[in-house]
Short mmCIF file of C-alpha atoms in Angstrom, two decimals:
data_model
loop_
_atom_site.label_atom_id
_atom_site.label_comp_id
_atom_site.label_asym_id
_atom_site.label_seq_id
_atom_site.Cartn_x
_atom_site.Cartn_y
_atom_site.Cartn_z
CA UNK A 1 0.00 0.00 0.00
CA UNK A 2 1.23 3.31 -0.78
CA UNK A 3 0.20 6.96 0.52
CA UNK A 4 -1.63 7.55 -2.90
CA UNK A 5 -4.01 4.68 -2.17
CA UNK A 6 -3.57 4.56 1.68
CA UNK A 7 -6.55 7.18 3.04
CA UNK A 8 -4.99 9.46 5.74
CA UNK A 9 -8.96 9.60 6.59
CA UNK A 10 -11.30 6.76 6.75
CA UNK A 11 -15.07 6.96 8.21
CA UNK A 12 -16.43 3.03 8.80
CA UNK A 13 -19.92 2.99 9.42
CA UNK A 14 -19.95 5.61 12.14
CA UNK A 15 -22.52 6.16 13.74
CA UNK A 16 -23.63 9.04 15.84
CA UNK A 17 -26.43 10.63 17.67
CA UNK A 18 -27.19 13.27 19.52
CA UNK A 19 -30.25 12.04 21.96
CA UNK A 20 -33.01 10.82 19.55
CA UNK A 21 -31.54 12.27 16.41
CA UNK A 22 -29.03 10.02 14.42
CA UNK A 23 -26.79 12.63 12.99
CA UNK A 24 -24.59 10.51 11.13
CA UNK A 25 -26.33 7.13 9.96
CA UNK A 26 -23.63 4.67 9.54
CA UNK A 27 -21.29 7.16 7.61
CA UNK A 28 -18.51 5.89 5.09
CA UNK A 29 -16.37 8.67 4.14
CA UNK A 30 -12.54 8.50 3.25
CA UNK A 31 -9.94 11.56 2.32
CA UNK A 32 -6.56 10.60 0.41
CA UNK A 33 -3.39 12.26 1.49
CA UNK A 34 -3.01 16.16 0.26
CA UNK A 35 -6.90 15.52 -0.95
CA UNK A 36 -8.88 19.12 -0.71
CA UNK A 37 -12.72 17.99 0.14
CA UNK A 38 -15.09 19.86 0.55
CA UNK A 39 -18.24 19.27 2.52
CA UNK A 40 -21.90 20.70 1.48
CA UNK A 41 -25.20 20.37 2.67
CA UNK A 42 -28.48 21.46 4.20
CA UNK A 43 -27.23 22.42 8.17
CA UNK A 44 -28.33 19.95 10.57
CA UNK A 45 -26.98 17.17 7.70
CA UNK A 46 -23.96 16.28 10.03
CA UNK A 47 -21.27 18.08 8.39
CA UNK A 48 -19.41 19.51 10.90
CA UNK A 49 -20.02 17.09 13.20
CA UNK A 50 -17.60 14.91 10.95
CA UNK A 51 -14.77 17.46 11.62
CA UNK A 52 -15.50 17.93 15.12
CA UNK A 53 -14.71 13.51 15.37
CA UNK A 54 -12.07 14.08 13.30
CA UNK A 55 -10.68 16.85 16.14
CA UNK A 56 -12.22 14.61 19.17
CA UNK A 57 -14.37 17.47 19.90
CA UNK A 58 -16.85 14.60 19.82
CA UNK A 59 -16.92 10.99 20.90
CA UNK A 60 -18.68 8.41 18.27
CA UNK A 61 -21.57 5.80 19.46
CA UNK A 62 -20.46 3.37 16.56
CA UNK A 63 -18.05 2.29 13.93
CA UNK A 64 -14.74 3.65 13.17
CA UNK A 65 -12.69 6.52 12.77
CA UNK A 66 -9.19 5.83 11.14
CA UNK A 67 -6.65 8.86 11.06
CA UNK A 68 -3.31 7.42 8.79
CA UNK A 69 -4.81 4.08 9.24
CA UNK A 70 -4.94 4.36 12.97
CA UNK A 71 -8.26 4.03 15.00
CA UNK A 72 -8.85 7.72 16.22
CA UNK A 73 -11.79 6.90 18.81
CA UNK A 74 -10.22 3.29 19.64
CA UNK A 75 -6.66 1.61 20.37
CA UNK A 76 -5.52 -1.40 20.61
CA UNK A 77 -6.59 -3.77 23.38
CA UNK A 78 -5.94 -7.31 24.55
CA UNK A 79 -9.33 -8.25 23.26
CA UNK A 80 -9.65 -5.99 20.01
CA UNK A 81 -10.40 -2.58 19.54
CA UNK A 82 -11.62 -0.59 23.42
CA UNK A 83 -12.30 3.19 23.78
CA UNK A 84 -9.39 5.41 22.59
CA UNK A 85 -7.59 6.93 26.27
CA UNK A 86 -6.86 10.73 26.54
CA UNK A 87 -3.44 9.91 26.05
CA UNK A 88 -4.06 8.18 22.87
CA UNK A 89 -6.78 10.99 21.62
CA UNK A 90 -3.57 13.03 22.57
CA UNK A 91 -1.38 11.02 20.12
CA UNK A 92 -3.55 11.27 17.52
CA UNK A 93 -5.15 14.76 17.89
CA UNK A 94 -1.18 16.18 16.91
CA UNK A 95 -2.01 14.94 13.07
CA UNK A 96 -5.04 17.39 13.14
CA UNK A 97 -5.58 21.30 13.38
CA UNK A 98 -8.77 23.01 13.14
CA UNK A 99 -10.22 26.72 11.66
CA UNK A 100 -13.25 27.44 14.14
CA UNK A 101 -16.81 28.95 12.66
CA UNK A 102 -16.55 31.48 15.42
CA UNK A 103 -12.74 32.08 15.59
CA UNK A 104 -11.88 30.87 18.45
CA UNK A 105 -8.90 33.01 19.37
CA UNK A 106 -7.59 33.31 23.29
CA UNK A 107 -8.73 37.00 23.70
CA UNK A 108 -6.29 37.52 26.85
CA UNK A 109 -3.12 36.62 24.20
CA UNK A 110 -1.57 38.93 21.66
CA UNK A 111 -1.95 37.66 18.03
CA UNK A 112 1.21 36.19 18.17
CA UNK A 113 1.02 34.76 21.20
CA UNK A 114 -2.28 33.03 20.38
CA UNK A 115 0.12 31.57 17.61
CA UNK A 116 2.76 30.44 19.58
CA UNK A 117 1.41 29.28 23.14
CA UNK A 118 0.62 25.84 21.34
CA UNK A 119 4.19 24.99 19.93
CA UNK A 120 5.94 26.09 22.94
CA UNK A 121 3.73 24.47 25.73
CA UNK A 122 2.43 21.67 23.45
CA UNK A 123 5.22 20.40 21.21
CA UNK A 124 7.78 21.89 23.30
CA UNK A 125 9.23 24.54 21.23
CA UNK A 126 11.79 27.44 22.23
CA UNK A 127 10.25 30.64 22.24
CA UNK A 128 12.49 32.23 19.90
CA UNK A 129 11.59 29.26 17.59
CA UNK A 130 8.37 29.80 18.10
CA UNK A 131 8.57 33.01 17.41
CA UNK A 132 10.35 32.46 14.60
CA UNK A 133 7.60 30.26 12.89
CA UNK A 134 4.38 32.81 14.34
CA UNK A 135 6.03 35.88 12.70
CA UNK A 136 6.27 33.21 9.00
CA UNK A 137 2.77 32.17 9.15
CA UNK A 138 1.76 35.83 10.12
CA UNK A 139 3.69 36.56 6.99
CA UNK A 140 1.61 34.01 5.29
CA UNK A 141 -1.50 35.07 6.36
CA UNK A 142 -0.85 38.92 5.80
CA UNK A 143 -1.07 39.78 8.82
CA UNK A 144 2.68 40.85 9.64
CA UNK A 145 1.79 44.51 11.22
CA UNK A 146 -0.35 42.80 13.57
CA UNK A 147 1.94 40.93 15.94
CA UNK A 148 1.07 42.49 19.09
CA UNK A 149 -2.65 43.41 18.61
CA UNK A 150 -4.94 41.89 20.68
CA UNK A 151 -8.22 39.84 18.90
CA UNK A 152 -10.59 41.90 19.85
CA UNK A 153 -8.76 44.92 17.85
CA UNK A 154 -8.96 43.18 14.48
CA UNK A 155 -11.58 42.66 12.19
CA UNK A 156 -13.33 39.19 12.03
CA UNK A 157 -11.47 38.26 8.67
CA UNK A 158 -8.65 39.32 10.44
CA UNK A 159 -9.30 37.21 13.58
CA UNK A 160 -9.72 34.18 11.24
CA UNK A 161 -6.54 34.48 9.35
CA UNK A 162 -4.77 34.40 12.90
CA UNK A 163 -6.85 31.19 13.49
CA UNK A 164 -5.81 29.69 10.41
CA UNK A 165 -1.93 30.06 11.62
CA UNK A 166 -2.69 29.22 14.56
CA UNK A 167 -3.73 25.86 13.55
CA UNK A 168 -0.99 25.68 10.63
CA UNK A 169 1.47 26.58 13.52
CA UNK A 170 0.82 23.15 15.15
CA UNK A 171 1.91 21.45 11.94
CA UNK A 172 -0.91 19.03 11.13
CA UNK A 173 -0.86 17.29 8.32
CA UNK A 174 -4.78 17.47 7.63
CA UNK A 175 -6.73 20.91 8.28
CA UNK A 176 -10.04 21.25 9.17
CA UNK A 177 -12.48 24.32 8.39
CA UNK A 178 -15.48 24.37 10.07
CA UNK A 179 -17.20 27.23 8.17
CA UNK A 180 -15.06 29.54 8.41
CA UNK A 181 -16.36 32.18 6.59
CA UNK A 182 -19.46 31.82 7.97
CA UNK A 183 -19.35 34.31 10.85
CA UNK A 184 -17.82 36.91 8.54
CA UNK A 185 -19.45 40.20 7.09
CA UNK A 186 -19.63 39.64 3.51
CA UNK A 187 -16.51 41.93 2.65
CA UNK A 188 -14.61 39.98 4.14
CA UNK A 189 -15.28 36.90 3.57
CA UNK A 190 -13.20 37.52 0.41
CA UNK A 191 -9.85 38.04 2.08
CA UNK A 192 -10.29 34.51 4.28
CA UNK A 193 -10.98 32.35 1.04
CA UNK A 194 -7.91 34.07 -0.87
CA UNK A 195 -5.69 32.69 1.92
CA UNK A 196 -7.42 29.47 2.15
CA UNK A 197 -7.08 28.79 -1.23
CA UNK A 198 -2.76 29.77 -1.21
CA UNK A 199 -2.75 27.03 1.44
CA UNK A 200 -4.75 24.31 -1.22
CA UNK A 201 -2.42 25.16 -3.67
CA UNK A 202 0.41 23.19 -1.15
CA UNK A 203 0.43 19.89 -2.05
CA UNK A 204 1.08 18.19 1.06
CA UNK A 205 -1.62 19.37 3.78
CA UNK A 206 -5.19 17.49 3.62
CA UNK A 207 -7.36 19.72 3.76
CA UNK A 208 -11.36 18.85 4.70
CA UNK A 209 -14.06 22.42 4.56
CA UNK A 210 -17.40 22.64 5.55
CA UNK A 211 -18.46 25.65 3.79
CA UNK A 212 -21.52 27.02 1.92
CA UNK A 213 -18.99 29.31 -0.83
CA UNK A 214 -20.32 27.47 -3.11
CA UNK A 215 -18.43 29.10 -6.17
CA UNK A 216 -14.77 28.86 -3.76
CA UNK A 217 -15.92 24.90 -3.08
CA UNK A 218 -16.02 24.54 -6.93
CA UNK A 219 -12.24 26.50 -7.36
CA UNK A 220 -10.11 24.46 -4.64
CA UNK A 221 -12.08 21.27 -4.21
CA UNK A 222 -10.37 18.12 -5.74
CA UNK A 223 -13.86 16.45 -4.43
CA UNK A 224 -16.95 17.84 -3.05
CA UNK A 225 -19.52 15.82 -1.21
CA UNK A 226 -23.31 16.30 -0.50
CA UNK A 227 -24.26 15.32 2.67
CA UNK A 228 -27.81 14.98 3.79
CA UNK A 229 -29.35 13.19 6.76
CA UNK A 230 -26.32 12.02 8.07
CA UNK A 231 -25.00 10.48 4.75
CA UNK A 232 -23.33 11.50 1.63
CA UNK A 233 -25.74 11.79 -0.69
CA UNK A 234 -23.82 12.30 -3.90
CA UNK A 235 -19.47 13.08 -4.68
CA UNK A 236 -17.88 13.80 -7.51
CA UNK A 237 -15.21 16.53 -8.52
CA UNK A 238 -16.54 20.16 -8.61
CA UNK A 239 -17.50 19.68 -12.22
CA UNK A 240 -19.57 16.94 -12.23
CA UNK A 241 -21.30 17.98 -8.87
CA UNK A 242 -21.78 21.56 -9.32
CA UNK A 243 -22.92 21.16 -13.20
CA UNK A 244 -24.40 17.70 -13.26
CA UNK A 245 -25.80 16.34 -10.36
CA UNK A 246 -27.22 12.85 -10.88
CA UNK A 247 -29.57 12.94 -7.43
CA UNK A 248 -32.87 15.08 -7.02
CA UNK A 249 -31.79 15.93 -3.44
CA UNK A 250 -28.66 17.84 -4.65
CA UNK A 251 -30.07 19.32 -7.96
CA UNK A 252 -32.79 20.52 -5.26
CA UNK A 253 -30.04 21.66 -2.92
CA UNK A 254 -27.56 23.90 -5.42
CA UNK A 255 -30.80 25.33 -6.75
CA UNK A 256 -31.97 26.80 -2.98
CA UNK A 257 -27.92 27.86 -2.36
CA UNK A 258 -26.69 29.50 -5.93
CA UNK A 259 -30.08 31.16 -6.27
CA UNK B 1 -9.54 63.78 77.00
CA UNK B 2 -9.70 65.65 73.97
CA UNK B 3 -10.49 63.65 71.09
CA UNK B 4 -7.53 63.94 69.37
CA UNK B 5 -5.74 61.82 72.17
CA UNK B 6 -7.71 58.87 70.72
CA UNK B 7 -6.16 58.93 67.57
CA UNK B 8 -2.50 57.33 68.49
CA UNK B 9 -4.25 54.34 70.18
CA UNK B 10 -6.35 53.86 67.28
CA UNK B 11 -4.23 54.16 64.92
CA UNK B 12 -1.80 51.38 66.78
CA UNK B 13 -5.37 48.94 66.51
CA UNK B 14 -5.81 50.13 63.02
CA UNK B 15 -2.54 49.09 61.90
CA UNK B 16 -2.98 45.48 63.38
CA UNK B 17 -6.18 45.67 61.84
CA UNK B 18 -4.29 46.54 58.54
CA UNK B 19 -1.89 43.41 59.26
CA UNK B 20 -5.22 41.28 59.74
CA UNK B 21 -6.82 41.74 56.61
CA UNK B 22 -3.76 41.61 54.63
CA UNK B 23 -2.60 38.41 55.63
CA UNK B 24 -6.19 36.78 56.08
CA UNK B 25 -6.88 38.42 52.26
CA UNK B 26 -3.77 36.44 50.70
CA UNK B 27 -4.52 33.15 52.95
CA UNK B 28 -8.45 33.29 51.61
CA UNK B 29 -7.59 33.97 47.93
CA UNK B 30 -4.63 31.04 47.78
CA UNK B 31 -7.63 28.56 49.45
CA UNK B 32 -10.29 30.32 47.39
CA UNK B 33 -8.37 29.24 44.35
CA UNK B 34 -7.11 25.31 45.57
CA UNK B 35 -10.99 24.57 46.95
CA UNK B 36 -12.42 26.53 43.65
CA UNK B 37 -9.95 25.05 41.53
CA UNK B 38 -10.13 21.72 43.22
CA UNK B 39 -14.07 21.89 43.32
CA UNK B 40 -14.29 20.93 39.83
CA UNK B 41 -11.46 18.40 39.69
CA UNK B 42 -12.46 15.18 38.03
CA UNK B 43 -10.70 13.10 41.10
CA UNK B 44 -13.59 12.74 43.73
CA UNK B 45 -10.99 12.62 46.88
CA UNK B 46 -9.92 16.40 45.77
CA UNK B 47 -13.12 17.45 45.04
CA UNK B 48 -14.56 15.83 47.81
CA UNK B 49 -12.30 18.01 50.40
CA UNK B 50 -13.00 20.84 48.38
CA UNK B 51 -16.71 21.06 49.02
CA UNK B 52 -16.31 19.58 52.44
CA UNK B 53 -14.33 22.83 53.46
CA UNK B 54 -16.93 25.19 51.51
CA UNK B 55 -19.57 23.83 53.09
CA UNK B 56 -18.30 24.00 56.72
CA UNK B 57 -16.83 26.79 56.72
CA UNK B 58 -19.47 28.60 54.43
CA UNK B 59 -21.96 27.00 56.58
CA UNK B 60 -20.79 27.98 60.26
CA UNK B 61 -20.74 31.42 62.09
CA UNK B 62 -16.95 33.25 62.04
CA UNK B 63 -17.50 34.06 65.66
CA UNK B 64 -17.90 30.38 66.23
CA UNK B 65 -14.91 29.41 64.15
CA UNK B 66 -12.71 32.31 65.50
CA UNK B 67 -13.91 30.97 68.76
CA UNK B 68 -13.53 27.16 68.28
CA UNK B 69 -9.79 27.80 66.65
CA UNK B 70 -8.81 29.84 69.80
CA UNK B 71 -10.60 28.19 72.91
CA UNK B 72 -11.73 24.73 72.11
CA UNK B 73 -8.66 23.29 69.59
CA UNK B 74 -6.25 24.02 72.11
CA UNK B 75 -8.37 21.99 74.82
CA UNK B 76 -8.99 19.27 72.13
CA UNK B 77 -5.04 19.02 71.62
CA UNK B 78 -4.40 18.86 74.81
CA UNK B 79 -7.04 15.98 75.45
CA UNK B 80 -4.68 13.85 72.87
CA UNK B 81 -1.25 15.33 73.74
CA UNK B 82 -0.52 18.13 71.69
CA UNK B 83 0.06 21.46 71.93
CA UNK B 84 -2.43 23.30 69.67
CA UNK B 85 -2.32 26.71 71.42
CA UNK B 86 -2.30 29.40 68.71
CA UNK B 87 -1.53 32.55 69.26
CA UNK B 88 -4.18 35.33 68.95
CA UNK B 89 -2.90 36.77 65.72
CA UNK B 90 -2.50 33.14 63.90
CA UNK B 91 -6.31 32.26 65.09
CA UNK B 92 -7.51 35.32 64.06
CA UNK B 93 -6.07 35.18 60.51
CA UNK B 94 -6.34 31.64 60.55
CA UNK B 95 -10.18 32.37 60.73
CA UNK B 96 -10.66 34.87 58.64
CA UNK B 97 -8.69 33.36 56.06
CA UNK B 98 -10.60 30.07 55.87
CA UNK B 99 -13.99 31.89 56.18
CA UNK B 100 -13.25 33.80 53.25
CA UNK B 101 -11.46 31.48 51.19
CA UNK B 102 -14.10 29.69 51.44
CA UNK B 103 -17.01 32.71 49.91
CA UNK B 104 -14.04 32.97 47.08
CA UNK B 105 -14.05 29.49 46.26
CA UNK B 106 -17.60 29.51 44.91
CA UNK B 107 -16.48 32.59 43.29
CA UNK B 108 -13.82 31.39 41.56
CA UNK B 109 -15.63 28.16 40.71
CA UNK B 110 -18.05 29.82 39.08
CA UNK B 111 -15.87 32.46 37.18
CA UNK B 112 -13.79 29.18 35.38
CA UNK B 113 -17.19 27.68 34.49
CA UNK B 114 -18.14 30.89 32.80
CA UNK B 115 -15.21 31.04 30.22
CA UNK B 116 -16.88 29.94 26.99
CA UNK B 117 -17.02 25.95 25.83
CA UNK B 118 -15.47 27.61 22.48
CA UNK B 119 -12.22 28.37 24.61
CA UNK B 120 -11.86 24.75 25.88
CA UNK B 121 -12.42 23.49 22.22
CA UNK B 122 -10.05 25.42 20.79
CA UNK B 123 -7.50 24.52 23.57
CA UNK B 124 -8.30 20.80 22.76
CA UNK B 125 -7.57 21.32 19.06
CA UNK B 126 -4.36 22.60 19.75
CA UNK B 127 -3.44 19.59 21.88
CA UNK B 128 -3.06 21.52 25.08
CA UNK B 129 -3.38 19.36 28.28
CA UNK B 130 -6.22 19.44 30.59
CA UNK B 131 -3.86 21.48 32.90
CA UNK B 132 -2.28 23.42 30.49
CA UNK B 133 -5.84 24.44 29.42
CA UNK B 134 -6.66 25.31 33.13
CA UNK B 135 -3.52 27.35 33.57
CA UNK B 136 -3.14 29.08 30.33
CA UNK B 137 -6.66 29.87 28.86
CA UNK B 138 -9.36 29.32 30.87
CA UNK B 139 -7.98 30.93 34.78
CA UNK B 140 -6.44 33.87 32.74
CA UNK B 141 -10.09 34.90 31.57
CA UNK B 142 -11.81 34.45 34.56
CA UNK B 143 -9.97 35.99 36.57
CA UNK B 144 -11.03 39.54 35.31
CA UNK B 145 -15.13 37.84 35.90
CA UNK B 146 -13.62 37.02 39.68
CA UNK B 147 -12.73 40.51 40.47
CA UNK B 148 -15.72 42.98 41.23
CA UNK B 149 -16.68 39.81 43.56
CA UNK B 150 -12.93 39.85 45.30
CA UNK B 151 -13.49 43.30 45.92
CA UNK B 152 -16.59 42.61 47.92
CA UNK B 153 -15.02 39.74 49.80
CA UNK B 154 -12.22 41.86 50.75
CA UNK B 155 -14.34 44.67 52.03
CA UNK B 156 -16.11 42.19 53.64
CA UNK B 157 -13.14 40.81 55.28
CA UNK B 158 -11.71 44.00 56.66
CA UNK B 159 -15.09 44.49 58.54
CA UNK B 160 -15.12 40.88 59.55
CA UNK B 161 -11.34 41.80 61.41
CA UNK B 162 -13.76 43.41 63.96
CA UNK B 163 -14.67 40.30 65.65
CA UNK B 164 -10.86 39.21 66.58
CA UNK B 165 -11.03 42.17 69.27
CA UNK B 166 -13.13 39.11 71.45
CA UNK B 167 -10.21 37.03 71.44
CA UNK B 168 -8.44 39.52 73.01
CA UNK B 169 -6.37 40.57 69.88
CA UNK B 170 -5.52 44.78 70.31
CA UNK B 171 -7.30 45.58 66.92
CA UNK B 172 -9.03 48.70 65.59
CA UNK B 173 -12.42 47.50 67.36
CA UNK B 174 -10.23 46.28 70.40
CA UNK B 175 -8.84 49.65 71.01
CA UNK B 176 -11.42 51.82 71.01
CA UNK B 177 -13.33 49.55 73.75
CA UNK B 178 -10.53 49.91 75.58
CA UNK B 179 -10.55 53.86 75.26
CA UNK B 180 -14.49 53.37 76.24
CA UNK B 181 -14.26 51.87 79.01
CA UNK B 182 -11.71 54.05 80.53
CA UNK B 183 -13.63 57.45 78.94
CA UNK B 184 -16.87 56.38 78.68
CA UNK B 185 -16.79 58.43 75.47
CA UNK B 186 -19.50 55.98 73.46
CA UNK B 187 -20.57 58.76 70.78
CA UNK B 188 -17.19 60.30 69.51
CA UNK B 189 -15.20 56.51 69.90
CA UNK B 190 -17.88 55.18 68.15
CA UNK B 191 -17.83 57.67 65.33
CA UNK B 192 -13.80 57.55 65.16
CA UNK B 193 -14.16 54.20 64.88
CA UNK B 194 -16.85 54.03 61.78
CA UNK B 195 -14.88 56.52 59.91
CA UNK B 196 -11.47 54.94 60.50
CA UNK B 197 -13.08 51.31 59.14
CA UNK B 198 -14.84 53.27 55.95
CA UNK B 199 -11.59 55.11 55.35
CA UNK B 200 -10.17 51.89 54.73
CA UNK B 201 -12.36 50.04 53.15
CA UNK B 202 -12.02 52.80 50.98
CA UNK B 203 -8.65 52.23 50.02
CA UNK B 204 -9.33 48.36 49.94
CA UNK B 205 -11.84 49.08 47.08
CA UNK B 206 -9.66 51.92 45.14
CA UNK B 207 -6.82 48.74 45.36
CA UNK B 208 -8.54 46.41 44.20
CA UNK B 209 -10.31 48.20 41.02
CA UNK B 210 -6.02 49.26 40.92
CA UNK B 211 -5.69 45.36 40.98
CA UNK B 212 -8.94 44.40 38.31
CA UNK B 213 -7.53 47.41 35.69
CA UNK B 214 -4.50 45.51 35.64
CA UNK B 215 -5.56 42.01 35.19
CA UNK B 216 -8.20 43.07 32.71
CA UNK B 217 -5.73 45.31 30.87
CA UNK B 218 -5.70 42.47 27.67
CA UNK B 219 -9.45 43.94 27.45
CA UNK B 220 -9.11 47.27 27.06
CA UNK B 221 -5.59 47.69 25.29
CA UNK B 222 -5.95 50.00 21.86
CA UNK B 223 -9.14 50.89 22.95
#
């Protein structure tokens, strides 16, 4: 088996529900390496609540989660597979970063310092080479003049480009965007997706968005999936999705969102 | 007596009363923070101990602990063999301390509950410990929430000094009895005496919004 082939995500059956409701019915779902997916549907279809497994913001109730072919929600016990431990969620959670709806950011840190509390307390970093790498992604992100502002001075496309390094400054290998242009006021939503889409043009970080851009989904997406009650509906490549859906649900869908 | 010759005793009780508070402040906010802190720890023994001391010492009279700490642990040592006299000063802060630790617990319990879920989710996705989340995110924000209710507590406290004057301690309270008895002075003593306490509590207050400008300063930077 080889990366190409190997999926650095794999969803087996997973179940999971929220009291009575069954928000994802028995989900298969995988993501090759350096794959940029992107996740649409009506809300309430489960679609972040496959990235919030993914970042063990949320336990499963059945199936299996495999990050790099390793159970996420599940190790390896004398009798099979048992519960995944916090030290194992641990292990595993240092493969994934995340881009919150809402931002996120520590509002009692500087910008930079929201960047680089992670690598120095978490993987153990020097501060000047944490530093070092907060000040690049800043760079990255555009936001170099804004080092020692606090959040609640920048704008909210701002505040999200400083969440995107802050999860890039962790190193993952796959990134998760959980809307992330959803909390935004519409002129800004522009400067969030420009960035976004720099980082899809790297090669080697998987990237997985829940978004409803539907016209940004189409430009980065190697693959876009419909979910819809806790399943995916329908996948293809932007194309084929966006111009020819072969399922009523979607056709119905894209008609309500590109209207 | 003119009044005036009241002020140099008083002022020697105010400055024990000064000592009081101070060290009774620090002693309640280091407990306020373990039993607060260890309130919501997931290991039941800690937790357990933690709202054990809340509620007793929440849940009993000052006087009575001031009372029991001075009089009746001494008598209970000395029933099993040891010496558990404590001077007046070490009850008295000793009380004090505990009683208000134990208001400030609840305090800052509730203050590290308040810092939004979103916090503790982004602290997971970046991998940080349960500890490190603790330390570094979430008692850095609540600790601004904790401080217009620290400022009451400590007012509080500085009143509460007042009752160490029955266990024969020579505070503010204790000298101005002593000054009544001798002048029989009740209305101007009295009065001193309310003015010297609000004068200080006073100055507690101005310190501590001194104290909650500077912890909340990460709010208000760049306007």
């Amino acid at each position: 088996m080889t990366d190409t082939t190997n999926p650095i995500i794999k969803f087996d059956k997973v179940i999971k529900r929220f009291g009575d409701l069954t928000v994802l019915n028995e989900l298969d779902f995988e993501v090759k390496r350096g794959e940029k997916v992107t996740i649409i549907g009506p809300s309430g279809s489960g679609k972040s609540t496959v990235l919030r497994i993914l970042m063990t913001l949320e336990g499963i109730d059945g199936g299996v989660v495999a990050v790099n072919g390793e159970p996420l929600w599940h190790e390896q016990g004398p009798d099979g597979l048992r519960p995944a431990s916090e030290a194992h969620l641990r292990k595993m959670r240092g493969q994934l970063g995340m881009v919150f709806q809402q931002f996120n950011l520590f509002p009692h840190m500087s910008v930079l310092r929201n960047i680089t509390e992670a690598p120095v307390k978490v993987l153990g970093l020097s501060k000047a080479a944490a530093r070092e790498r907060g000040l690049e992604l800043l760079e990255l992100v555009g936001l170099s003049d804004q080092a020692d502002k606090y959040p609640h001075q920048l704008s909210g496309g701002q505040q999200q480009r400083v969440g995107i390094a802050r999860a890039l400054a962790m190193r993952p290998s796959i990134l998760l965007f959980d809307e992330p242009t959803s909390a935004l006021d519409p002129e800004l939503v522009g400067e969030v997706l420009t960035v976004i889409g720099r980082l899809a043009e790297e090669h080697d970080l998987t990237m997985l968005l829940v978004t409803h851009e539907m016209r940004f989904a189409r430009e980065i997406s190697d693959r876009v999936c419909f979910f819809d009650q806790g399943q995916i509906r329908e996948e293809g490549t932007p194309e084929e999705l966006f111009t020819n859906p072969s399922e009523a649900r979607t056709r119905e869908f894209l008609q309500a969102v590109l209207d | 007596m003119h009044w005036t010759d009241y002020i140099a005793p008083l002022m020697e009780g105010a400055w024990v009363t000064v000592q009081l508070t101070l060290y009774s402040t620090v002693l309640g906010t280091v407990l306020a923070f373990a039993a607060g802190i260890g309130k919501l720890s997931p290991n039941w023994i800690i937790k357990g101990v933690s709202v054990a001391y809340i509620e007793v010492f929440r849940g009993t009279s000052l006087l009575v602990q001031l009372f029991w700490l001075y009089f009746a642990l001494p008598l209970a040592g000395a029933a099993i063999g040891i010496d558990l006299r404590l001077p007046p000063v070490i009850a008295g802060v000793l009380a004090l301390g505990l009683n208000i630790g134990a208001y400030g617990a609840e305090v800052v319990r509730g203050a590290i509950q308040a810092v939004h879920n979103d916090q503790h989710e982004a602290a997971r996705a970046l991998n940080f410990s349960a500890r490190q989340t603790l330390f570094n995110i979430t008692i850095p924000q609540a600790i601004p929430e904790m401080m217009p209710s620290f400022g009451n507590l400590a007012v509080q406290n500085l009143k509460d000094t007042a009752l160490v004057s029955l266990i024969s301690l020579g505070d503010l309270t204790f000298r101005a009895e002593q000054i009544r008895n001798f002048t029989q002075d009740s209305t101007t003593i009295y009065s001193m005496l309310l003015f010297t306490y609000f004068g200080m509590a006073l100055v507690v207050t101005a310190a501590m919004r001194l104290l909650e400008r500077y912890v909340t300063r990460w709010r208000t930077v760049g306007g």
